[in-house]
PDB file of N, CA and C in Angstrom:
ATOM      1  N   UNK Z  65      78.814  58.382  88.369  1.00 49.00           N
ATOM      2  CA  UNK Z  65      77.948  59.510  88.234  1.00 49.00           C
ATOM      3  C   UNK Z  65      77.686  60.074  89.635  1.00 49.00           C
ATOM      4  N   UNK Z  66      77.812  61.416  89.760  1.00 55.00           N
ATOM      5  CA  UNK Z  66      77.577  62.029  91.064  1.00 55.00           C
ATOM      6  C   UNK Z  66      76.185  62.637  91.108  1.00 55.00           C
ATOM      7  N   UNK Z  67      75.656  62.634  92.305  1.00 58.00           N
ATOM      8  CA  UNK Z  67      74.329  63.181  92.499  1.00 58.00           C
ATOM      9  C   UNK Z  67      74.427  64.530  93.210  1.00 58.00           C
ATOM     10  N   UNK Z  68      73.558  65.441  92.874  1.00 57.00           N
ATOM     11  CA  UNK Z  68      73.521  66.766  93.481  1.00 57.00           C
ATOM     12  C   UNK Z  68      72.240  66.880  94.290  1.00 57.00           C
ATOM     13  N   UNK Z  69      72.377  67.197  95.567  1.00 62.00           N
ATOM     14  CA  UNK Z  69      71.169  67.405  96.362  1.00 62.00           C
ATOM     15  C   UNK Z  69      70.729  68.861  96.248  1.00 62.00           C
ATOM     16  N   UNK Z  70      69.652  69.206  96.882  1.00 58.00           N
ATOM     17  CA  UNK Z  70      69.098  70.550  96.738  1.00 58.00           C
ATOM     18  C   UNK Z  70      69.973  71.620  97.401  1.00 58.00           C
ATOM     19  N   UNK Z  71      70.888  71.267  98.299  1.00 60.00           N
ATOM     20  CA  UNK Z  71      71.770  72.237  98.935  1.00 60.00           C
ATOM     21  C   UNK Z  71      72.923  72.637  98.010  1.00 60.00           C
ATOM     22  N   UNK Z  72      73.259  71.813  97.052  1.00 59.00           N
ATOM     23  CA  UNK Z  72      74.379  72.083  96.158  1.00 59.00           C
ATOM     24  C   UNK Z  72      73.948  72.778  94.873  1.00 59.00           C
ATOM     25  N   UNK Z  73      72.681  72.810  94.610  1.00 58.00           N
ATOM     26  CA  UNK Z  73      72.211  73.455  93.383  1.00 58.00           C
ATOM     27  C   UNK Z  73      72.398  74.961  93.498  1.00 58.00           C
ATOM     28  N   UNK Z  74      72.872  75.590  92.415  1.00 61.00           N
ATOM     29  CA  UNK Z  74      73.117  77.028  92.419  1.00 61.00           C
ATOM     30  C   UNK Z  74      72.067  77.725  91.578  1.00 61.00           C
ATOM     31  N   UNK Z  75      71.608  78.826  92.073  1.00 59.00           N
ATOM     32  CA  UNK Z  75      70.619  79.614  91.362  1.00 59.00           C
ATOM     33  C   UNK Z  75      71.321  80.637  90.486  1.00 59.00           C
ATOM     34  N   UNK Z  76      70.831  80.841  89.284  1.00 57.00           N
ATOM     35  CA  UNK Z  76      71.402  81.850  88.394  1.00 57.00           C
ATOM     36  C   UNK Z  76      71.114  83.259  88.904  1.00 57.00           C
ATOM     37  N   UNK Z  77      70.070  83.413  89.684  1.00 59.00           N
ATOM     38  CA  UNK Z  77      69.711  84.736  90.207  1.00 59.00           C
ATOM     39  C   UNK Z  77      70.753  85.230  91.203  1.00 59.00           C
ATOM     40  N   UNK Z  78      71.219  84.368  92.072  1.00 60.00           N
ATOM     41  CA  UNK Z  78      72.174  84.771  93.096  1.00 60.00           C
ATOM     42  C   UNK Z  78      73.596  84.920  92.577  1.00 60.00           C
ATOM     43  N   UNK Z  79      73.903  84.370  91.440  1.00 58.00           N
ATOM     44  CA  UNK Z  79      75.261  84.401  90.930  1.00 58.00           C
ATOM     45  C   UNK Z  79      75.394  85.223  89.655  1.00 58.00           C
ATOM     46  N   UNK Z  80      74.415  86.019  89.342  1.00 58.00           N
ATOM     47  CA  UNK Z  80      74.496  86.801  88.116  1.00 58.00           C
ATOM     48  C   UNK Z  80      75.399  88.011  88.319  1.00 58.00           C
ATOM     49  N   UNK Z  81      76.123  88.431  87.299  1.00 58.00           N
ATOM     50  CA  UNK Z  81      77.011  89.586  87.438  1.00 58.00           C
ATOM     51  C   UNK Z  81      76.251  90.894  87.621  1.00 58.00           C
ATOM     52  N   UNK Z  82      74.979  90.938  87.249  1.00 58.00           N
ATOM     53  CA  UNK Z  82      74.197  92.161  87.390  1.00 58.00           C
ATOM     54  C   UNK Z  82      73.947  92.468  88.859  1.00 58.00           C
ATOM     55  N   UNK Z  83      73.744  91.455  89.671  1.00 54.00           N
ATOM     56  CA  UNK Z  83      73.439  91.662  91.081  1.00 54.00           C
ATOM     57  C   UNK Z  83      74.623  92.248  91.839  1.00 54.00           C
ATOM     58  N   UNK Z  84      75.841  92.006  91.408  1.00 58.00           N
ATOM     59  CA  UNK Z  84      77.016  92.483  92.132  1.00 58.00           C
ATOM     60  C   UNK Z  84      77.728  93.614  91.394  1.00 58.00           C
ATOM     61  N   UNK Z  85      77.008  94.400  90.619  1.00 62.00           N
ATOM     62  CA  UNK Z  85      77.665  95.439  89.831  1.00 62.00           C
ATOM     63  C   UNK Z  85      77.745  96.776  90.554  1.00 62.00           C
ATOM     64  N   UNK Z  86      77.460  96.811  91.864  1.00 64.00           N
ATOM     65  CA  UNK Z  86      77.529  98.051  92.626  1.00 64.00           C
ATOM     66  C   UNK Z  86      78.975  98.476  92.858  1.00 64.00           C
ATOM     67  N   UNK Z  87      79.168  99.635  93.496  1.00 71.00           N
ATOM     68  CA  UNK Z  87      80.530 100.089  93.760  1.00 71.00           C
ATOM     69  C   UNK Z  87      81.230  99.150  94.731  1.00 71.00           C
ATOM     70  N   UNK Z  88      82.489  98.900  94.462  1.00 82.00           N
ATOM     71  CA  UNK Z  88      83.246  97.967  95.282  1.00 82.00           C
ATOM     72  C   UNK Z  88      84.060  98.733  96.311  1.00 82.00           C
ATOM     73  N   UNK Z  89      84.158  98.178  97.490  1.00 89.00           N
ATOM     74  CA  UNK Z  89      84.950  98.781  98.560  1.00 89.00           C
ATOM     75  C   UNK Z  89      86.426  98.509  98.284  1.00 89.00           C
ATOM     76  N   UNK Z  90      87.246  99.510  98.505  1.00 92.00           N
ATOM     77  CA  UNK Z  90      88.691  99.349  98.344  1.00 92.00           C
ATOM     78  C   UNK Z  90      89.188  98.600  99.576  1.00 92.00           C
ATOM     79  N   UNK Z  91      89.773  97.442  99.369  1.00 93.00           N
ATOM     80  CA  UNK Z  91      90.138  96.575 100.483  1.00 93.00           C
ATOM     81  C   UNK Z  91      91.427  97.019 101.180  1.00 93.00           C
ATOM     82  N   UNK Z  92      92.371  97.545 100.438  1.00 94.00           N
ATOM     83  CA  UNK Z  92      93.627  97.980 101.029  1.00 94.00           C
ATOM     84  C   UNK Z  92      93.398  99.290 101.777  1.00 94.00           C
ATOM     85  N   UNK Z  93      93.738  99.335 103.058  1.00 96.00           N
ATOM     86  CA  UNK Z  93      93.434 100.509 103.874  1.00 96.00           C
ATOM     87  C   UNK Z  93      94.229 101.738 103.446  1.00 96.00           C
ATOM     88  N   UNK Z  94      95.447 101.562 102.951  1.00 96.00           N
ATOM     89  CA  UNK Z  94      96.246 102.698 102.489  1.00 96.00           C
ATOM     90  C   UNK Z  94      95.623 103.295 101.235  1.00 96.00           C
ATOM     91  N   UNK Z  95      95.222 102.453 100.307  1.00 96.00           N
ATOM     92  CA  UNK Z  95      94.599 102.934  99.073  1.00 96.00           C
ATOM     93  C   UNK Z  95      93.233 103.547  99.351  1.00 96.00           C
ATOM     94  N   UNK Z  96      92.495 102.967 100.299  1.00 96.00           N
ATOM     95  CA  UNK Z  96      91.197 103.527 100.675  1.00 96.00           C
ATOM     96  C   UNK Z  96      91.376 104.925 101.274  1.00 96.00           C
ATOM     97  N   UNK Z  97      92.436 105.113 102.075  1.00 97.00           N
ATOM     98  CA  UNK Z  97      92.706 106.424 102.661  1.00 97.00           C
ATOM     99  C   UNK Z  97      93.103 107.422 101.579  1.00 97.00           C
ATOM    100  N   UNK Z  98      93.833 106.979 100.566  1.00 97.00           N
ATOM    101  CA  UNK Z  98      94.194 107.863  99.448  1.00 97.00           C
ATOM    102  C   UNK Z  98      92.935 108.350  98.727  1.00 97.00           C
ATOM    103  N   UNK Z  99      91.978 107.457  98.518  1.00 96.00           N
ATOM    104  CA  UNK Z  99      90.728 107.845  97.862  1.00 96.00           C
ATOM    105  C   UNK Z  99      89.936 108.810  98.734  1.00 96.00           C
ATOM    106  N   UNK Z 100      89.911 108.567 100.047  1.00 97.00           N
ATOM    107  CA  UNK Z 100      89.214 109.483 100.955  1.00 97.00           C
ATOM    108  C   UNK Z 100      89.885 110.855 100.954  1.00 97.00           C
ATOM    109  N   UNK Z 101      91.213 110.866 100.924  1.00 97.00           N
ATOM    110  CA  UNK Z 101      91.933 112.132 100.883  1.00 97.00           C
ATOM    111  C   UNK Z 101      91.607 112.913  99.609  1.00 97.00           C
ATOM    112  N   UNK Z 102      91.504 112.207  98.492  1.00 97.00           N
ATOM    113  CA  UNK Z 102      91.139 112.852  97.236  1.00 97.00           C
ATOM    114  C   UNK Z 102      89.738 113.420  97.271  1.00 97.00           C
ATOM    115  N   UNK Z 103      88.826 112.674  97.847  1.00 96.00           N
ATOM    116  CA  UNK Z 103      87.442 113.130  97.968  1.00 96.00           C
ATOM    117  C   UNK Z 103      87.360 114.382  98.832  1.00 96.00           C
ATOM    118  N   UNK Z 104      88.027 114.339  99.993  1.00 97.00           N
ATOM    119  CA  UNK Z 104      87.990 115.477 100.913  1.00 97.00           C
ATOM    120  C   UNK Z 104      88.709 116.694 100.335  1.00 97.00           C
ATOM    121  N   UNK Z 105      89.800 116.466  99.601  1.00 97.00           N
ATOM    122  CA  UNK Z 105      90.508 117.585  98.977  1.00 97.00           C
ATOM    123  C   UNK Z 105      89.635 118.262  97.920  1.00 97.00           C
ATOM    124  N   UNK Z 106      88.880 117.482  97.180  1.00 95.00           N
ATOM    125  CA  UNK Z 106      87.991 118.062  96.169  1.00 95.00           C
ATOM    126  C   UNK Z 106      86.868 118.850  96.822  1.00 95.00           C
ATOM    127  N   UNK Z 107      86.313 118.330  97.911  1.00 96.00           N
ATOM    128  CA  UNK Z 107      85.263 119.055  98.634  1.00 96.00           C
ATOM    129  C   UNK Z 107      85.818 120.379  99.156  1.00 96.00           C
ATOM    130  N   UNK Z 108      87.014 120.361  99.758  1.00 95.00           N
ATOM    131  CA  UNK Z 108      87.621 121.601 100.250  1.00 95.00           C
ATOM    132  C   UNK Z 108      87.863 122.586  99.113  1.00 95.00           C
ATOM    133  N   UNK Z 109      88.315 122.085  97.961  1.00 95.00           N
ATOM    134  CA  UNK Z 109      88.563 122.958  96.804  1.00 95.00           C
ATOM    135  C   UNK Z 109      87.264 123.554  96.278  1.00 95.00           C
ATOM    136  N   UNK Z 110      86.209 122.757  96.258  1.00 93.00           N
ATOM    137  CA  UNK Z 110      84.911 123.249  95.785  1.00 93.00           C
ATOM    138  C   UNK Z 110      84.354 124.311  96.732  1.00 93.00           C
ATOM    139  N   UNK Z 111      84.524 124.105  98.037  1.00 93.00           N
ATOM    140  CA  UNK Z 111      84.016 125.066  99.003  1.00 93.00           C
ATOM    141  C   UNK Z 111      84.814 126.371  98.987  1.00 93.00           C
ATOM    142  N   UNK Z 112      86.112 126.281  98.699  1.00 92.00           N
ATOM    143  CA  UNK Z 112      86.961 127.474  98.680  1.00 92.00           C
ATOM    144  C   UNK Z 112      86.810 128.273  97.385  1.00 92.00           C
ATOM    145  N   UNK Z 113      86.314 127.651  96.329  1.00 90.00           N
ATOM    146  CA  UNK Z 113      86.211 128.318  95.032  1.00 90.00           C
ATOM    147  C   UNK Z 113      85.027 129.282  95.018  1.00 90.00           C
ATOM    148  N   UNK Z 114      85.205 130.408  94.334  1.00 84.00           N
ATOM    149  CA  UNK Z 114      84.111 131.377  94.176  1.00 84.00           C
ATOM    150  C   UNK Z 114      83.101 130.873  93.148  1.00 84.00           C
ATOM    151  N   UNK Z 115      83.596 130.322  92.061  1.00 83.00           N
ATOM    152  CA  UNK Z 115      82.772 129.776  90.986  1.00 83.00           C
ATOM    153  C   UNK Z 115      83.090 128.291  90.841  1.00 83.00           C
ATOM    154  N   UNK Z 116      82.125 127.485  90.412  1.00 75.00           N
ATOM    155  CA  UNK Z 116      82.421 126.061  90.207  1.00 75.00           C
ATOM    156  C   UNK Z 116      83.500 125.823  89.150  1.00 75.00           C
ATOM    157  N   UNK Z 117      83.647 126.752  88.228  1.00 79.00           N
ATOM    158  CA  UNK Z 117      84.646 126.567  87.168  1.00 79.00           C
ATOM    159  C   UNK Z 117      86.064 126.842  87.664  1.00 79.00           C
ATOM    160  N   UNK Z 118      86.205 127.390  88.888  1.00 83.00           N
ATOM    161  CA  UNK Z 118      87.536 127.680  89.432  1.00 83.00           C
ATOM    162  C   UNK Z 118      88.273 126.425  89.887  1.00 83.00           C
ATOM    163  N   UNK Z 119      87.561 125.339  90.110  1.00 85.00           N
ATOM    164  CA  UNK Z 119      88.175 124.099  90.584  1.00 85.00           C
ATOM    165  C   UNK Z 119      88.746 123.335  89.386  1.00 85.00           C
ATOM    166  N   UNK Z 120      89.975 122.880  89.538  1.00 85.00           N
ATOM    167  CA  UNK Z 120      90.623 122.126  88.468  1.00 85.00           C
ATOM    168  C   UNK Z 120      89.929 120.781  88.275  1.00 85.00           C
ATOM    169  N   UNK Z 121      89.768 120.395  87.029  1.00 85.00           N
ATOM    170  CA  UNK Z 121      89.156 119.091  86.763  1.00 85.00           C
ATOM    171  C   UNK Z 121      90.170 117.968  86.939  1.00 85.00           C
ATOM    172  N   UNK Z 122      91.456 118.299  86.851  1.00 90.00           N
ATOM    173  CA  UNK Z 122      92.513 117.312  87.044  1.00 90.00           C
ATOM    174  C   UNK Z 122      92.975 117.399  88.497  1.00 90.00           C
ATOM    175  N   UNK Z 123      93.091 116.277  89.128  1.00 93.00           N
ATOM    176  CA  UNK Z 123      93.496 116.242  90.536  1.00 93.00           C
ATOM    177  C   UNK Z 123      94.941 116.712  90.684  1.00 93.00           C
ATOM    178  N   UNK Z 124      95.242 117.399  91.781  1.00 94.00           N
ATOM    179  CA  UNK Z 124      96.624 117.822  92.017  1.00 94.00           C
ATOM    180  C   UNK Z 124      97.507 116.628  92.370  1.00 94.00           C
ATOM    181  N   UNK Z 125      98.797 116.854  92.365  1.00 96.00           N
ATOM    182  CA  UNK Z 125      99.738 115.788  92.709  1.00 96.00           C
ATOM    183  C   UNK Z 125      99.609 115.468  94.198  1.00 96.00           C
ATOM    184  N   UNK Z 126      99.355 114.232  94.478  1.00 96.00           N
ATOM    185  CA  UNK Z 126      99.215 113.765  95.858  1.00 96.00           C
ATOM    186  C   UNK Z 126     100.425 112.929  96.249  1.00 96.00           C
ATOM    187  N   UNK Z 127     100.885 112.104  95.334  1.00 96.00           N
ATOM    188  CA  UNK Z 127     101.995 111.209  95.616  1.00 96.00           C
ATOM    189  C   UNK Z 127     102.707 110.849  94.316  1.00 96.00           C
ATOM    190  N   UNK Z 128     104.001 110.596  94.431  1.00 96.00           N
ATOM    191  CA  UNK Z 128     104.743 110.115  93.265  1.00 96.00           C
ATOM    192  C   UNK Z 128     104.548 108.607  93.081  1.00 96.00           C
ATOM    193  N   UNK Z 129     103.913 107.986  94.036  1.00 96.00           N
ATOM    194  CA  UNK Z 129     103.565 106.569  93.936  1.00 96.00           C
ATOM    195  C   UNK Z 129     102.333 106.481  93.037  1.00 96.00           C
ATOM    196  N   UNK Z 130     102.466 105.831  91.897  1.00 97.00           N
ATOM    197  CA  UNK Z 130     101.407 105.861  90.886  1.00 97.00           C
ATOM    198  C   UNK Z 130     100.088 105.251  91.355  1.00 97.00           C
ATOM    199  N   UNK Z 131     100.164 104.174  92.119  1.00 96.00           N
ATOM    200  CA  UNK Z 131      98.929 103.549  92.577  1.00 96.00           C
ATOM    201  C   UNK Z 131      98.198 104.457  93.555  1.00 96.00           C
ATOM    202  N   UNK Z 132      98.933 105.084  94.455  1.00 97.00           N
ATOM    203  CA  UNK Z 132      98.307 105.992  95.418  1.00 97.00           C
ATOM    204  C   UNK Z 132      97.721 107.208  94.708  1.00 97.00           C
ATOM    205  N   UNK Z 133      98.430 107.729  93.724  1.00 97.00           N
ATOM    206  CA  UNK Z 133      97.909 108.864  92.959  1.00 97.00           C
ATOM    207  C   UNK Z 133      96.651 108.459  92.202  1.00 97.00           C
ATOM    208  N   UNK Z 134      96.622 107.245  91.700  1.00 97.00           N
ATOM    209  CA  UNK Z 134      95.455 106.749  90.981  1.00 97.00           C
ATOM    210  C   UNK Z 134      94.234 106.691  91.894  1.00 97.00           C
ATOM    211  N   UNK Z 135      94.408 106.199  93.112  1.00 97.00           N
ATOM    212  CA  UNK Z 135      93.295 106.147  94.052  1.00 97.00           C
ATOM    213  C   UNK Z 135      92.880 107.548  94.505  1.00 97.00           C
ATOM    214  N   UNK Z 136      93.844 108.452  94.654  1.00 97.00           N
ATOM    215  CA  UNK Z 136      93.517 109.843  94.962  1.00 97.00           C
ATOM    216  C   UNK Z 136      92.663 110.433  93.844  1.00 97.00           C
ATOM    217  N   UNK Z 137      93.027 110.146  92.588  1.00 96.00           N
ATOM    218  CA  UNK Z 137      92.251 110.632  91.447  1.00 96.00           C
ATOM    219  C   UNK Z 137      90.833 110.063  91.451  1.00 96.00           C
ATOM    220  N   UNK Z 138      90.694 108.791  91.836  1.00 95.00           N
ATOM    221  CA  UNK Z 138      89.360 108.191  91.932  1.00 95.00           C
ATOM    222  C   UNK Z 138      88.499 108.934  92.948  1.00 95.00           C
ATOM    223  N   UNK Z 139      89.090 109.251  94.095  1.00 96.00           N
ATOM    224  CA  UNK Z 139      88.360 110.003  95.104  1.00 96.00           C
ATOM    225  C   UNK Z 139      88.023 111.410  94.633  1.00 96.00           C
ATOM    226  N   UNK Z 140      88.954 112.055  93.935  1.00 96.00           N
ATOM    227  CA  UNK Z 140      88.749 113.413  93.405  1.00 96.00           C
ATOM    228  C   UNK Z 140      87.592 113.422  92.407  1.00 96.00           C
ATOM    229  N   UNK Z 141      87.566 112.440  91.516  1.00 94.00           N
ATOM    230  CA  UNK Z 141      86.531 112.381  90.486  1.00 94.00           C
ATOM    231  C   UNK Z 141      85.190 111.878  91.011  1.00 94.00           C
ATOM    232  N   UNK Z 142      85.159 111.311  92.212  1.00 94.00           N
ATOM    233  CA  UNK Z 142      83.914 110.765  92.757  1.00 94.00           C
ATOM    234  C   UNK Z 142      82.982 111.841  93.304  1.00 94.00           C
ATOM    235  N   UNK Z 143      83.465 113.065  93.470  1.00 94.00           N
ATOM    236  CA  UNK Z 143      82.644 114.129  94.035  1.00 94.00           C
ATOM    237  C   UNK Z 143      81.600 114.568  93.012  1.00 94.00           C
ATOM    238  N   UNK Z 144      80.352 114.629  93.463  1.00 93.00           N
ATOM    239  CA  UNK Z 144      79.263 115.080  92.601  1.00 93.00           C
ATOM    240  C   UNK Z 144      78.720 116.401  93.134  1.00 93.00           C
ATOM    241  N   UNK Z 145      77.832 116.994  92.376  1.00 92.00           N
ATOM    242  CA  UNK Z 145      77.205 118.248  92.797  1.00 92.00           C
ATOM    243  C   UNK Z 145      76.435 118.056  94.104  1.00 92.00           C
ATOM    244  N   UNK Z 146      75.840 116.912  94.282  1.00 95.00           N
ATOM    245  CA  UNK Z 146      75.111 116.626  95.515  1.00 95.00           C
ATOM    246  C   UNK Z 146      76.041 116.660  96.725  1.00 95.00           C
ATOM    247  N   UNK Z 147      77.232 116.100  96.584  1.00 95.00           N
ATOM    248  CA  UNK Z 147      78.196 116.131  97.683  1.00 95.00           C
ATOM    249  C   UNK Z 147      78.562 117.566  98.042  1.00 95.00           C
ATOM    250  N   UNK Z 148      78.771 118.402  97.028  1.00 94.00           N
ATOM    251  CA  UNK Z 148      79.157 119.793  97.265  1.00 94.00           C
ATOM    252  C   UNK Z 148      78.021 120.543  97.941  1.00 94.00           C
ATOM    253  N   UNK Z 149      76.804 120.350  97.464  1.00 93.00           N
ATOM    254  CA  UNK Z 149      75.657 121.040  98.053  1.00 93.00           C
ATOM    255  C   UNK Z 149      75.427 120.607  99.498  1.00 93.00           C
ATOM    256  N   UNK Z 150      75.614 119.334  99.784  1.00 96.00           N
ATOM    257  CA  UNK Z 150      75.454 118.851 101.155  1.00 96.00           C
ATOM    258  C   UNK Z 150      76.526 119.434 102.066  1.00 96.00           C
ATOM    259  N   UNK Z 151      77.761 119.557 101.564  1.00 95.00           N
ATOM    260  CA  UNK Z 151      78.839 120.148 102.367  1.00 95.00           C
ATOM    261  C   UNK Z 151      78.553 121.625 102.637  1.00 95.00           C
ATOM    262  N   UNK Z 152      78.044 122.346 101.639  1.00 93.00           N
ATOM    263  CA  UNK Z 152      77.691 123.759 101.839  1.00 93.00           C
ATOM    264  C   UNK Z 152      76.559 123.897 102.840  1.00 93.00           C
ATOM    265  N   UNK Z 153      75.567 123.026 102.750  1.00 94.00           N
ATOM    266  CA  UNK Z 153      74.448 123.069 103.695  1.00 94.00           C
ATOM    267  C   UNK Z 153      74.915 122.739 105.107  1.00 94.00           C
ATOM    268  N   UNK Z 154      75.833 121.801 105.238  1.00 93.00           N
ATOM    269  CA  UNK Z 154      76.352 121.432 106.556  1.00 93.00           C
ATOM    270  C   UNK Z 154      77.095 122.610 107.183  1.00 93.00           C
ATOM    271  N   UNK Z 155      77.868 123.328 106.371  1.00 90.00           N
ATOM    272  CA  UNK Z 155      78.590 124.500 106.885  1.00 90.00           C
ATOM    273  C   UNK Z 155      77.609 125.593 107.294  1.00 90.00           C
ATOM    274  N   UNK Z 156      76.608 125.814 106.464  1.00 88.00           N
ATOM    275  CA  UNK Z 156      75.605 126.841 106.767  1.00 88.00           C
ATOM    276  C   UNK Z 156      74.851 126.487 108.046  1.00 88.00           C
ATOM    277  N   UNK Z 157      74.511 125.223 108.214  1.00 87.00           N
ATOM    278  CA  UNK Z 157      73.793 124.782 109.413  1.00 87.00           C
ATOM    279  C   UNK Z 157      74.664 124.946 110.655  1.00 87.00           C
ATOM    280  N   UNK Z 158      75.959 124.605 110.550  1.00 87.00           N
ATOM    281  CA  UNK Z 158      76.870 124.727 111.694  1.00 87.00           C
ATOM    282  C   UNK Z 158      77.113 126.187 112.055  1.00 87.00           C
ATOM    283  N   UNK Z 159      77.081 127.097 111.085  1.00 83.00           N
ATOM    284  CA  UNK Z 159      77.266 128.514 111.372  1.00 83.00           C
ATOM    285  C   UNK Z 159      76.077 129.092 112.124  1.00 83.00           C
ATOM    286  N   UNK Z 160      74.874 128.570 111.841  1.00 76.00           N
ATOM    287  CA  UNK Z 160      73.670 129.056 112.527  1.00 76.00           C
ATOM    288  C   UNK Z 160      73.644 128.583 113.978  1.00 76.00           C
ATOM    289  N   UNK Z 161      74.038 127.346 114.204  1.00 63.00           N
ATOM    290  CA  UNK Z 161      73.886 126.748 115.528  1.00 63.00           C
ATOM    291  C   UNK Z 161      75.032 126.991 116.378  1.00 63.00           C
TER     292      UNK Z 161
END
């Protein structure tokens, strides 16, 4: 029979799946760059559009490599209205100064 001291005991609070359900960082640097490229391309498309409905909901072709295109799509879909408004405000602020 083995004995467990207080250093080996695990708490359910620290190991629960709820605590680690936040967004995960993409570990592969190439795939992370593909997602960043998708995010930035969507921001540029939103800023260039006259109306919000002018921007395509489907991401454009970035790569024929399916995994890279998938990460580009993740970045494209990650843009929210808050991101667009902050980018517009940043441009407006830079034009004033």
